[in-house]
Amino acid sequence: MKALCWEGVNKLSVEQVPDPELRGDQDVIVRLVAGTTCGSDLHLIGGYIPAMRAGDVIGHEFLGEVVEVGSAVRKHKVGDRVVVCSFVGCGRCWYCANDLWSLCDNTNTNPGIGEAMFGAATGGIFGYSHAMGGLRGSHAEYVRVPFADYGAFKVPEGVDDTSALFVSDSVPTGWMGADLAGVKPGDVVAVWGCGAVGQMAARAAMLLGAERVISIDRLPERLEMTERHIGSEVIDYTATDVEAELRERTGGRGPDVCIEAVGMEAHGDTPMHVYDQVKQQLRLQTDRPTAVRQAIRACRKGGTVFVLGVFGGAVDKFPLGAVVNKGLTLRGAQMHGQRYIPMLLDRVAAGELGTSHLATHSVSLDEAPRAYEMFKKKTDGCVRAVIRPGG
Ligand SMILES: NC(=O)c1ccc[n+]([C@@H]2O[C@H](COP(=O)([O-])OP(=O)(O)OC[C@H]3O[C@@H](n4cnc5c(N)ncnc54)[C@H](O)[C@@H]3O)[C@@H](O)[C@H]2O)c1
Ligand SMILES: [Zn+2]
Ligand SMILES: [Zn+2]
């Protein structure tokens, strides 16, 4: 079959790879209907995530049709249209049992790297390096889905493929940020980043009762889209002093909850940011935490900062003093999608949660390298390019 392979830093190509086969009795094989570009893939493509090997198939946000079912699978049958959670959970370990699915102890077959970097490994995720399970990604004609009873979800009739697709990854990620940050009625919430993840975090904050939601980015088309489709207020960080503006809009106090949905490749123009960028290019530091720093500074005393953006290692010039002296709660997580996906599919079906506007482009698998180039450079208004291997 054809698949989109990582061949080296900033090098993707469509190659022939062997078809996947059932390996465990809880596996299903899914024929891809649609997959999409995610900001997390950019960190792989740019070489910021270790343990990629030439020929690895990328992609983790996807929807398709079940074509083969392992003997122990109970929930799925051939022909089901399913959206699949990007993180794989076994459903039985202590973490899965406690609804902390991305921390699953059984789905990352290479835990050594996570143990060395973080003290313990995350669960496995499709198409996201040998440090995170070495599972083959979804930008292919077919993909093997382990523990499918837990990670694959039947899409309700009446929800179209494009709307359901994003419930695989960006929608539950955004929802988790607002939920685990404890957004409650009356809160003012600021969200850094107007990609799919940031937009979905902003929408979740609203649905959880936030009184005001303020989204921050620099790309005019994304700011405009977020204002129109999500309904949040927006700030262009290149034209405004973000901290001063947030104080201004919150009676001088700052937002109750600050959600960072930017990640390790943040942009910026402060001297501290330039210093981070140089260190990152020289591989002296793994991440550029520009938006995290700003969120910590802007947050009101006693508020919560939630980091949804992906970070891989250690950062310096971290404003720990602000965390302690302002009494902040600082959290982060990879997405525990299994906990939210059924509820989110219901909300999409009910028309409460619009997602289809995120699909700014639609391409074939052969065009995927070009689509990633566009998504990386944020040209042509690209927010998510949907890759349709079946044409
Ligand atoms: N925690 C999880 O489980 C999980 C899941 C999916 C994605 N992610 C991460 O979420 C992040 C966002 O993903 P995405 O797909 O929306 O990415 P994206 O690349 O489409 O969007 C990132 C946005 O951040 C903006 N940005 C850059 N620097 C900024 C700054 N200093 N202040 C404000 N905005 C800034 C960019 O202009 C862009 O619009 C990535 O780091 C991705 O890896 C995490
Ligand atoms: Zn993702
Ligand atoms: Zn588990």
CSV table of C-alpha atoms and ligand atoms in Angstrom, one decimal:
chain,number,residue,atom,x,y,z
A,1,MET,CA,0.0,0.0,0.0
A,2,LYS,CA,1.0,3.7,-0.3
A,3,ALA,CA,1.9,5.6,2.8
A,4,LEU,CA,3.4,9.0,3.8
A,5,CYS,CA,6.9,8.4,5.2
A,6,TRP,CA,9.3,10.5,7.2
A,7,GLU,CA,12.6,10.2,5.4
A,8,GLY,CA,14.7,12.7,7.3
A,9,VAL,CA,14.4,16.3,8.8
A,10,ASN,CA,12.0,18.3,6.6
A,11,LYS,CA,11.8,15.4,4.1
A,12,LEU,CA,8.5,13.5,3.5
A,13,SER,CA,7.7,11.2,0.6
A,14,VAL,CA,5.0,8.8,-0.5
A,15,GLU,CA,6.3,5.3,-0.6
A,16,GLN,CA,5.1,1.7,-0.9
A,17,VAL,CA,5.1,-0.2,2.4
A,18,PRO,CA,3.7,-3.6,3.4
A,19,ASP,CA,0.0,-3.8,4.2
A,20,PRO,CA,-0.7,-4.0,7.9
A,21,GLU,CA,-1.9,-7.3,9.4
A,22,LEU,CA,-3.7,-8.2,12.6
A,23,ARG,CA,-1.1,-8.8,15.3
A,24,GLY,CA,-3.1,-9.0,18.5
A,25,ASP,CA,-6.6,-10.4,19.0
A,26,GLN,CA,-7.8,-6.9,20.0
A,27,ASP,CA,-6.6,-5.2,16.8
A,28,VAL,CA,-8.7,-4.0,13.9
A,29,ILE,CA,-7.5,-2.9,10.5
A,30,VAL,CA,-9.0,0.4,9.3
A,31,ARG,CA,-9.2,1.5,5.7
A,32,LEU,CA,-8.4,5.3,5.8
A,33,VAL,CA,-11.2,7.6,4.7
A,34,ALA,CA,-9.6,10.8,5.9
A,35,GLY,CA,-6.6,11.8,8.0
A,36,THR,CA,-5.2,15.3,8.7
A,37,THR,CA,-2.2,17.3,9.4
A,38,CYS,CA,-1.6,18.2,13.1
A,39,GLY,CA,0.8,20.7,14.7
A,40,SER,CA,2.4,17.8,16.5
A,41,ASP,CA,3.6,16.4,13.2
A,42,LEU,CA,5.5,19.6,12.6
A,43,HIS,CA,7.7,18.8,15.6
A,44,LEU,CA,8.5,15.4,14.0
A,45,ILE,CA,9.1,16.8,10.6
A,46,GLY,CA,11.4,19.5,12.0
A,47,GLY,CA,13.5,16.9,13.8
A,48,TYR,CA,12.6,18.1,17.3
A,49,ILE,CA,11.3,14.7,18.4
A,50,PRO,CA,14.0,12.1,18.8
A,51,ALA,CA,13.8,8.5,17.7
A,52,MET,CA,12.3,8.9,14.2
A,53,ARG,CA,13.7,6.5,11.6
A,54,ALA,CA,13.7,6.9,7.8
A,55,GLY,CA,10.7,5.2,6.4
A,56,ASP,CA,8.4,5.7,9.5
A,57,VAL,CA,4.8,6.4,8.5
A,58,ILE,CA,3.4,9.5,10.2
A,59,GLY,CA,-0.2,10.6,10.9
A,60,HIS,CA,-2.4,10.2,14.0
A,61,GLU,CA,-5.7,12.1,13.5
A,62,PHE,CA,-8.0,10.0,11.4
A,63,LEU,CA,-11.2,8.3,10.5
A,64,GLY,CA,-12.0,5.2,8.4
A,65,GLU,CA,-13.8,2.0,7.8
A,66,VAL,CA,-13.2,-1.2,9.7
A,67,VAL,CA,-12.1,-3.9,7.2
A,68,GLU,CA,-10.7,-6.7,9.5
A,69,VAL,CA,-11.4,-7.5,13.1
A,70,GLY,CA,-9.4,-9.5,15.7
A,71,SER,CA,-11.0,-12.4,17.5
A,72,ALA,CA,-11.3,-10.7,20.9
A,73,VAL,CA,-12.8,-7.4,19.5
A,74,ARG,CA,-16.4,-7.0,20.9
A,75,LYS,CA,-17.5,-3.5,19.9
A,76,HIS,CA,-16.6,-3.4,16.2
A,77,LYS,CA,-17.5,-5.2,13.0
A,78,VAL,CA,-16.4,-5.0,9.4
A,79,GLY,CA,-18.0,-2.0,7.8
A,80,ASP,CA,-18.2,0.3,10.9
A,81,ARG,CA,-17.3,3.9,10.2
A,82,VAL,CA,-14.9,4.8,13.1
A,83,VAL,CA,-13.0,7.7,14.4
A,84,VAL,CA,-9.8,6.6,16.2
A,85,CYS,CA,-8.2,8.2,19.2
A,86,SER,CA,-4.6,9.3,18.4
A,87,PHE,CA,-3.2,7.9,21.7
A,88,VAL,CA,-3.6,4.1,22.2
A,89,GLY,CA,-4.8,2.8,25.6
A,90,CYS,CA,-4.9,-0.8,26.7
A,91,GLY,CA,-8.1,-0.2,28.8
A,92,ARG,CA,-6.8,-2.4,31.6
A,93,CYS,CA,-3.7,-0.9,33.3
A,94,TRP,CA,-4.0,1.4,36.3
A,95,TYR,CA,-3.7,4.6,34.1
A,96,CYS,CA,-6.4,3.5,31.7
A,97,ALA,CA,-8.6,2.4,34.6
A,98,ASN,CA,-8.2,5.9,36.0
A,99,ASP,CA,-9.1,7.6,32.7
A,100,LEU,CA,-5.5,8.8,32.2
A,101,TRP,CA,-5.4,7.1,28.8
A,102,SER,CA,-2.3,8.8,27.2
A,103,LEU,CA,-0.3,7.6,30.2
A,104,CYS,CA,-1.1,3.9,29.4
A,105,ASP,CA,1.6,1.6,30.7
A,106,ASN,CA,1.1,-1.1,28.0
A,107,THR,CA,1.0,0.6,24.6
A,108,ASN,CA,4.5,2.1,24.4
A,109,THR,CA,6.8,-0.7,23.4
A,110,ASN,CA,9.9,1.5,23.8
A,111,PRO,CA,9.5,3.0,27.3
A,112,GLY,CA,13.3,3.4,27.8
A,113,ILE,CA,13.5,6.8,26.1
A,114,GLY,CA,10.6,8.3,28.1
A,115,GLU,CA,11.9,6.8,31.3
A,116,ALA,CA,15.3,8.4,30.6
A,117,MET,CA,13.8,11.8,29.6
A,118,PHE,CA,10.8,12.1,31.9
A,119,GLY,CA,11.2,9.5,34.6
A,120,ALA,CA,8.4,7.4,33.0
A,121,ALA,CA,7.1,6.9,29.5
A,122,THR,CA,3.8,8.0,27.9
A,123,GLY,CA,1.5,5.6,26.2
A,124,GLY,CA,1.8,4.8,22.5
A,125,ILE,CA,0.5,7.2,19.8
A,126,PHE,CA,0.1,6.4,16.1
A,127,GLY,CA,3.0,7.6,13.8
A,128,TYR,CA,4.9,9.5,16.5
A,129,SER,CA,8.4,8.1,16.7
A,130,HIS,CA,10.0,5.1,18.4
A,131,ALA,CA,10.1,7.0,21.7
A,132,MET,CA,6.3,6.8,21.8
A,133,GLY,CA,5.5,3.3,20.8
A,134,GLY,CA,6.8,3.0,17.2
A,135,LEU,CA,3.3,2.5,16.0
A,136,ARG,CA,2.8,3.0,12.3
A,137,GLY,CA,0.9,6.2,11.5
A,138,SER,CA,-2.4,6.7,9.7
A,139,HIS,CA,-1.3,8.6,6.5
A,140,ALA,CA,-1.6,5.4,4.5
A,141,GLU,CA,-4.3,3.4,2.8
A,142,TYR,CA,-4.7,1.1,5.9
A,143,VAL,CA,-3.7,1.2,9.5
A,144,ARG,CA,-3.6,-1.3,12.3
A,145,VAL,CA,-5.5,-0.1,15.4
A,146,PRO,CA,-4.6,-2.0,18.6
A,147,PHE,CA,-7.0,-2.2,21.5
A,148,ALA,CA,-9.8,-1.1,19.2
A,149,ASP,CA,-12.6,-1.6,21.6
A,150,TYR,CA,-11.1,1.3,23.7
A,151,GLY,CA,-9.7,3.5,21.0
A,152,ALA,CA,-12.1,3.3,18.0
A,153,PHE,CA,-15.5,4.9,18.2
A,154,LYS,CA,-18.4,4.4,15.8
A,155,VAL,CA,-19.4,7.7,14.2
A,156,PRO,CA,-23.2,8.5,14.6
A,157,GLU,CA,-25.3,8.5,11.5
A,158,GLY,CA,-25.8,12.1,10.4
A,159,VAL,CA,-22.2,13.3,11.3
A,160,ASP,CA,-20.2,13.7,8.1
A,161,ASP,CA,-16.7,12.4,7.8
A,162,THR,CA,-15.0,15.8,7.9
A,163,SER,CA,-16.8,16.9,11.0
A,164,ALA,CA,-16.0,13.6,12.8
A,165,LEU,CA,-12.4,13.4,11.7
A,166,PHE,CA,-11.1,16.1,14.2
A,167,VAL,CA,-12.8,14.3,17.1
A,168,SER,CA,-9.8,11.9,16.8
A,169,ASP,CA,-7.3,14.4,18.2
A,170,SER,CA,-7.7,18.2,18.2
A,171,VAL,CA,-11.2,18.3,19.6
A,172,PRO,CA,-10.6,16.1,22.6
A,173,THR,CA,-7.2,17.8,23.2
A,174,GLY,CA,-8.8,21.2,23.3
A,175,TRP,CA,-11.7,19.9,25.5
A,176,MET,CA,-9.3,18.3,27.9
A,177,GLY,CA,-7.3,21.5,28.3
A,178,ALA,CA,-10.5,23.4,29.4
A,179,ASP,CA,-11.8,20.6,31.5
A,180,LEU,CA,-8.6,19.8,33.4
A,181,ALA,CA,-7.8,23.5,33.8
A,182,GLY,CA,-11.1,23.6,35.7
A,183,VAL,CA,-12.9,26.2,33.6
A,184,LYS,CA,-16.1,27.0,35.3
A,185,PRO,CA,-19.1,29.4,34.7
A,186,GLY,CA,-18.1,33.0,34.9
A,187,ASP,CA,-14.4,32.5,34.2
A,188,VAL,CA,-12.3,34.5,31.8
A,189,VAL,CA,-10.1,32.2,29.7
A,190,ALA,CA,-7.2,33.1,27.4
A,191,VAL,CA,-6.0,30.7,24.8
A,192,TRP,CA,-2.6,31.0,23.1
A,193,GLY,CA,-2.7,29.6,19.5
A,194,CYS,CA,-5.6,29.6,16.9
A,195,GLY,CA,-4.7,26.3,15.3
A,196,ALA,CA,-7.3,23.5,15.5
A,197,VAL,CA,-6.2,22.7,19.1
A,198,GLY,CA,-6.5,26.3,20.3
A,199,GLN,CA,-9.8,26.9,18.6
A,200,MET,CA,-11.3,23.7,20.1
A,201,ALA,CA,-9.9,24.7,23.6
A,202,ALA,CA,-11.6,28.1,23.2
A,203,ARG,CA,-14.9,26.4,22.1
A,204,ALA,CA,-14.7,24.0,25.0
A,205,ALA,CA,-14.2,26.8,27.5
A,206,MET,CA,-17.3,28.5,26.2
A,207,LEU,CA,-19.4,25.3,26.4
A,208,LEU,CA,-18.1,24.8,30.0
A,209,GLY,CA,-19.5,28.2,30.9
A,210,ALA,CA,-16.7,30.7,30.5
A,211,GLU,CA,-18.0,34.3,30.4
A,212,ARG,CA,-15.3,35.6,28.1
A,213,VAL,CA,-12.8,33.7,26.0
A,214,ILE,CA,-9.9,35.5,24.4
A,215,SER,CA,-7.8,33.8,21.7
A,216,ILE,CA,-4.2,35.0,20.8
A,217,ASP,CA,-2.3,34.4,17.6
A,218,ARG,CA,-0.6,36.4,14.8
A,219,LEU,CA,-2.1,35.0,11.6
A,220,PRO,CA,-4.9,37.2,10.5
A,221,GLU,CA,-6.9,34.4,8.8
A,222,ARG,CA,-6.8,32.3,11.9
A,223,LEU,CA,-7.8,35.2,14.1
A,224,GLU,CA,-10.7,35.9,11.8
A,225,MET,CA,-11.7,32.3,11.7
A,226,THR,CA,-11.6,32.0,15.4
A,227,GLU,CA,-13.7,35.1,15.9
A,228,ARG,CA,-16.3,33.9,13.3
A,229,HIS,CA,-16.6,30.2,14.0
A,230,ILE,CA,-15.7,29.9,17.7
A,231,GLY,CA,-17.0,33.3,18.8
A,232,SER,CA,-14.0,34.2,21.0
A,233,GLU,CA,-12.5,37.7,21.3
A,234,VAL,CA,-9.1,37.8,19.6
A,235,ILE,CA,-5.7,39.5,20.1
A,236,ASP,CA,-2.9,39.8,17.5
A,237,TYR,CA,0.2,39.4,19.6
A,238,THR,CA,2.4,41.2,17.0
A,239,ALA,CA,0.2,44.3,17.2
A,240,THR,CA,-0.6,44.4,20.9
A,241,ASP,CA,1.1,44.1,24.3
A,242,VAL,CA,-0.7,40.9,25.2
A,243,GLU,CA,-0.2,41.1,29.0
A,244,ALA,CA,-1.4,44.7,29.2
A,245,GLU,CA,-4.3,44.0,26.9
A,246,LEU,CA,-5.4,41.0,29.0
A,247,ARG,CA,-5.2,43.0,32.2
A,248,GLU,CA,-7.2,45.7,30.5
A,249,ARG,CA,-9.9,43.2,29.5
A,250,THR,CA,-10.1,41.6,32.9
A,251,GLY,CA,-10.5,44.6,35.3
A,252,GLY,CA,-6.7,44.6,35.9
A,253,ARG,CA,-6.6,41.0,37.3
A,254,GLY,CA,-5.7,38.8,34.4
A,255,PRO,CA,-7.5,35.7,33.1
A,256,ASP,CA,-8.6,33.0,35.5
A,257,VAL,CA,-7.4,30.2,33.2
A,258,CYS,CA,-4.7,30.4,30.5
A,259,ILE,CA,-4.4,27.6,28.0
A,260,GLU,CA,-1.3,27.3,25.9
A,261,ALA,CA,-2.0,25.6,22.5
A,262,VAL,CA,1.2,26.6,20.7
A,263,GLY,CA,4.0,24.1,21.6
A,264,MET,CA,7.7,23.9,21.2
A,265,GLU,CA,8.0,25.9,18.0
A,266,ALA,CA,6.4,29.1,19.2
A,267,HIS,CA,7.1,32.3,17.4
A,268,GLY,CA,8.1,35.6,19.0
A,269,ASP,CA,10.3,38.6,18.7
A,270,THR,CA,11.6,39.2,22.2
A,271,PRO,CA,15.3,38.8,22.9
A,272,MET,CA,14.5,35.8,25.1
A,273,HIS,CA,12.7,34.2,22.2
A,274,VAL,CA,15.6,34.7,19.8
A,275,TYR,CA,18.0,33.2,22.4
A,276,ASP,CA,15.7,30.2,22.6
A,277,GLN,CA,15.6,29.8,18.9
A,278,VAL,CA,19.3,29.9,18.5
A,279,LYS,CA,19.7,27.3,21.3
A,280,GLN,CA,17.1,25.1,19.7
A,281,GLN,CA,18.7,25.3,16.3
A,282,LEU,CA,22.1,24.3,17.9
A,283,ARG,CA,20.2,21.5,19.7
A,284,LEU,CA,21.3,22.9,23.0
A,285,GLN,CA,17.7,23.2,24.1
A,286,THR,CA,14.7,21.2,22.9
A,287,ASP,CA,11.9,23.7,23.2
A,288,ARG,CA,10.9,27.4,22.7
A,289,PRO,CA,8.4,28.0,25.6
A,290,THR,CA,7.6,31.6,24.5
A,291,ALA,CA,3.8,31.3,24.9
A,292,VAL,CA,4.1,29.3,28.1
A,293,ARG,CA,6.1,32.1,29.7
A,294,GLN,CA,3.7,34.7,28.6
A,295,ALA,CA,0.7,32.7,29.9
A,296,ILE,CA,2.3,32.3,33.3
A,297,ARG,CA,3.0,36.0,33.5
A,298,ALA,CA,-0.5,37.0,32.3
A,299,CYS,CA,-2.5,34.6,34.5
A,300,ARG,CA,-4.3,36.1,37.5
A,301,LYS,CA,-2.9,35.3,41.0
A,302,GLY,CA,-4.2,32.0,42.0
A,303,GLY,CA,-5.2,31.0,38.5
A,304,THR,CA,-4.5,28.0,36.3
A,305,VAL,CA,-2.1,27.6,33.4
A,306,PHE,CA,-2.6,24.5,31.2
A,307,VAL,CA,0.0,23.5,28.6
A,308,LEU,CA,-1.6,21.6,25.7
A,309,GLY,CA,1.3,22.4,23.3
A,310,VAL,CA,3.8,19.5,22.9
A,311,PHE,CA,7.2,20.0,24.6
A,312,GLY,CA,9.9,17.4,24.5
A,313,GLY,CA,12.5,18.2,27.1
A,314,ALA,CA,14.0,20.8,29.3
A,315,VAL,CA,13.7,24.6,29.0
A,316,ASP,CA,15.5,27.4,30.6
A,317,LYS,CA,14.5,30.9,31.8
A,318,PHE,CA,11.4,29.3,33.1
A,319,PRO,CA,9.4,31.8,35.3
A,320,LEU,CA,9.2,29.5,38.3
A,321,GLY,CA,9.2,32.5,40.6
A,322,ALA,CA,5.8,33.6,39.1
A,323,VAL,CA,4.3,30.1,39.5
A,324,VAL,CA,5.2,30.1,43.2
A,325,ASN,CA,4.7,33.8,44.1
A,326,LYS,CA,1.4,34.1,42.3
A,327,GLY,CA,0.1,30.8,43.6
A,328,LEU,CA,-0.5,29.4,40.2
A,329,THR,CA,-1.7,25.8,39.3
A,330,LEU,CA,0.4,24.6,36.4
A,331,ARG,CA,-0.7,21.5,34.5
A,332,GLY,CA,-0.2,19.8,31.2
A,333,ALA,CA,-1.1,16.6,29.5
A,334,GLN,CA,-1.2,14.6,26.3
A,335,MET,CA,-4.7,13.9,25.4
A,336,HIS,CA,-6.9,11.4,27.2
A,337,GLY,CA,-9.2,11.2,24.2
A,338,GLN,CA,-11.0,7.9,25.2
A,339,ARG,CA,-12.5,9.8,28.1
A,340,TYR,CA,-14.2,12.5,25.9
A,341,ILE,CA,-14.7,11.2,22.4
A,342,PRO,CA,-18.2,9.7,22.8
A,343,MET,CA,-19.5,12.9,24.5
A,344,LEU,CA,-17.8,15.0,21.8
A,345,LEU,CA,-19.3,13.0,18.9
A,346,ASP,CA,-22.7,13.6,20.5
A,347,ARG,CA,-22.1,17.3,20.7
A,348,VAL,CA,-21.0,17.4,17.1
A,349,ALA,CA,-24.1,15.5,16.2
A,350,ALA,CA,-26.3,17.9,18.2
A,351,GLY,CA,-24.7,20.9,16.3
A,352,GLU,CA,-23.2,22.4,19.5
A,353,LEU,CA,-19.6,21.9,18.4
A,354,GLY,CA,-18.7,22.9,14.8
A,355,THR,CA,-15.5,21.4,13.5
A,356,SER,CA,-15.8,21.3,9.7
A,357,HIS,CA,-14.4,24.8,9.2
A,358,LEU,CA,-11.0,23.5,10.3
A,359,ALA,CA,-10.7,21.6,7.1
A,360,THR,CA,-9.3,24.4,4.9
A,361,HIS,CA,-7.8,22.0,2.3
A,362,SER,CA,-8.4,18.5,1.0
A,363,VAL,CA,-5.7,16.5,-0.8
A,364,SER,CA,-4.9,13.0,-2.0
A,365,LEU,CA,-2.1,10.9,-0.4
A,366,ASP,CA,0.2,11.7,-3.3
A,367,GLU,CA,-0.2,15.4,-2.5
A,368,ALA,CA,0.4,15.0,1.2
A,369,PRO,CA,4.1,16.2,1.2
A,370,ARG,CA,3.0,19.4,-0.4
A,371,ALA,CA,0.1,19.8,2.0
A,372,TYR,CA,2.5,19.5,5.0
A,373,GLU,CA,4.8,22.1,3.4
A,374,MET,CA,1.8,24.5,3.2
A,375,PHE,CA,0.6,23.6,6.8
A,376,LYS,CA,4.1,24.1,8.1
A,377,LYS,CA,4.5,27.5,6.5
A,378,LYS,CA,0.9,28.4,7.2
A,379,THR,CA,0.4,29.5,3.6
A,380,ASP,CA,-2.9,29.7,1.8
A,381,GLY,CA,-4.8,30.0,5.0
A,382,CYS,CA,-4.1,26.4,5.9
A,383,VAL,CA,-5.4,25.3,9.3
A,384,ARG,CA,-5.8,21.6,8.7
A,385,ALA,CA,-5.2,19.8,5.3
A,386,VAL,CA,-7.3,16.7,5.1
A,387,ILE,CA,-5.6,13.8,3.4
A,388,ARG,CA,-8.0,11.4,1.6
A,389,PRO,CA,-6.1,8.2,0.6
A,390,GLY,CA,-9.1,6.9,-1.3
A,391,GLY,CA,-9.3,10.1,-3.4
B,1,LIG,N1,-1.5,17.7,24.3
B,1,LIG,C1,-1.9,16.9,23.3
B,1,LIG,O1,-2.4,15.8,23.4
B,1,LIG,C2,-1.8,17.5,21.9
B,1,LIG,C3,-2.6,17.0,20.9
B,1,LIG,C4,-2.6,17.6,19.6
B,1,LIG,C5,-1.7,18.7,19.4
B,1,LIG,N2,-1.0,19.1,20.4
B,1,LIG,C6,-0.1,20.3,20.3
B,1,LIG,O2,-0.8,21.5,20.3
B,1,LIG,C7,-0.1,22.5,19.7
B,1,LIG,C8,-1.0,23.2,18.7
B,1,LIG,O3,-1.4,22.2,17.7
B,1,LIG,P1,-2.1,22.7,16.3
B,1,LIG,O4,-2.4,21.5,15.5
B,1,LIG,O5,-3.2,23.6,16.7
B,1,LIG,O6,-0.9,23.5,15.7
B,1,LIG,P2,-0.8,24.7,14.6
B,1,LIG,O7,0.6,24.7,14.2
B,1,LIG,O8,-1.9,24.6,13.6
B,1,LIG,O9,-1.1,26.0,15.4
B,1,LIG,C9,-0.2,26.7,16.3
B,1,LIG,C10,-0.6,28.1,16.4
B,1,LIG,O10,0.2,28.8,17.4
B,1,LIG,C11,0.4,30.1,16.9
B,1,LIG,N3,1.5,30.7,17.6
B,1,LIG,C12,2.9,30.6,17.4
B,1,LIG,N4,3.6,31.3,18.3
B,1,LIG,C13,2.7,31.9,19.1
B,1,LIG,C14,2.8,32.8,20.3
B,1,LIG,N5,3.9,33.2,20.7
B,1,LIG,N6,1.6,33.2,20.9
B,1,LIG,C15,0.4,32.8,20.4
B,1,LIG,N7,0.2,32.0,19.3
B,1,LIG,C16,1.4,31.5,18.7
B,1,LIG,C17,0.7,29.9,15.4
B,1,LIG,O11,0.6,31.1,14.7
B,1,LIG,C18,-0.4,28.9,15.0
B,1,LIG,O12,-1.6,29.5,14.6
B,1,LIG,C19,1.1,21.8,19.1
B,1,LIG,O13,2.3,21.9,19.9
B,1,LIG,C20,0.7,20.3,19.0
B,1,LIG,O14,1.9,19.5,19.1
B,1,LIG,C21,-1.0,18.6,21.7
B,2,ZN,ZN,-2.2,15.7,17.0
B,3,ZN,ZN,-3.5,1.1,29.7
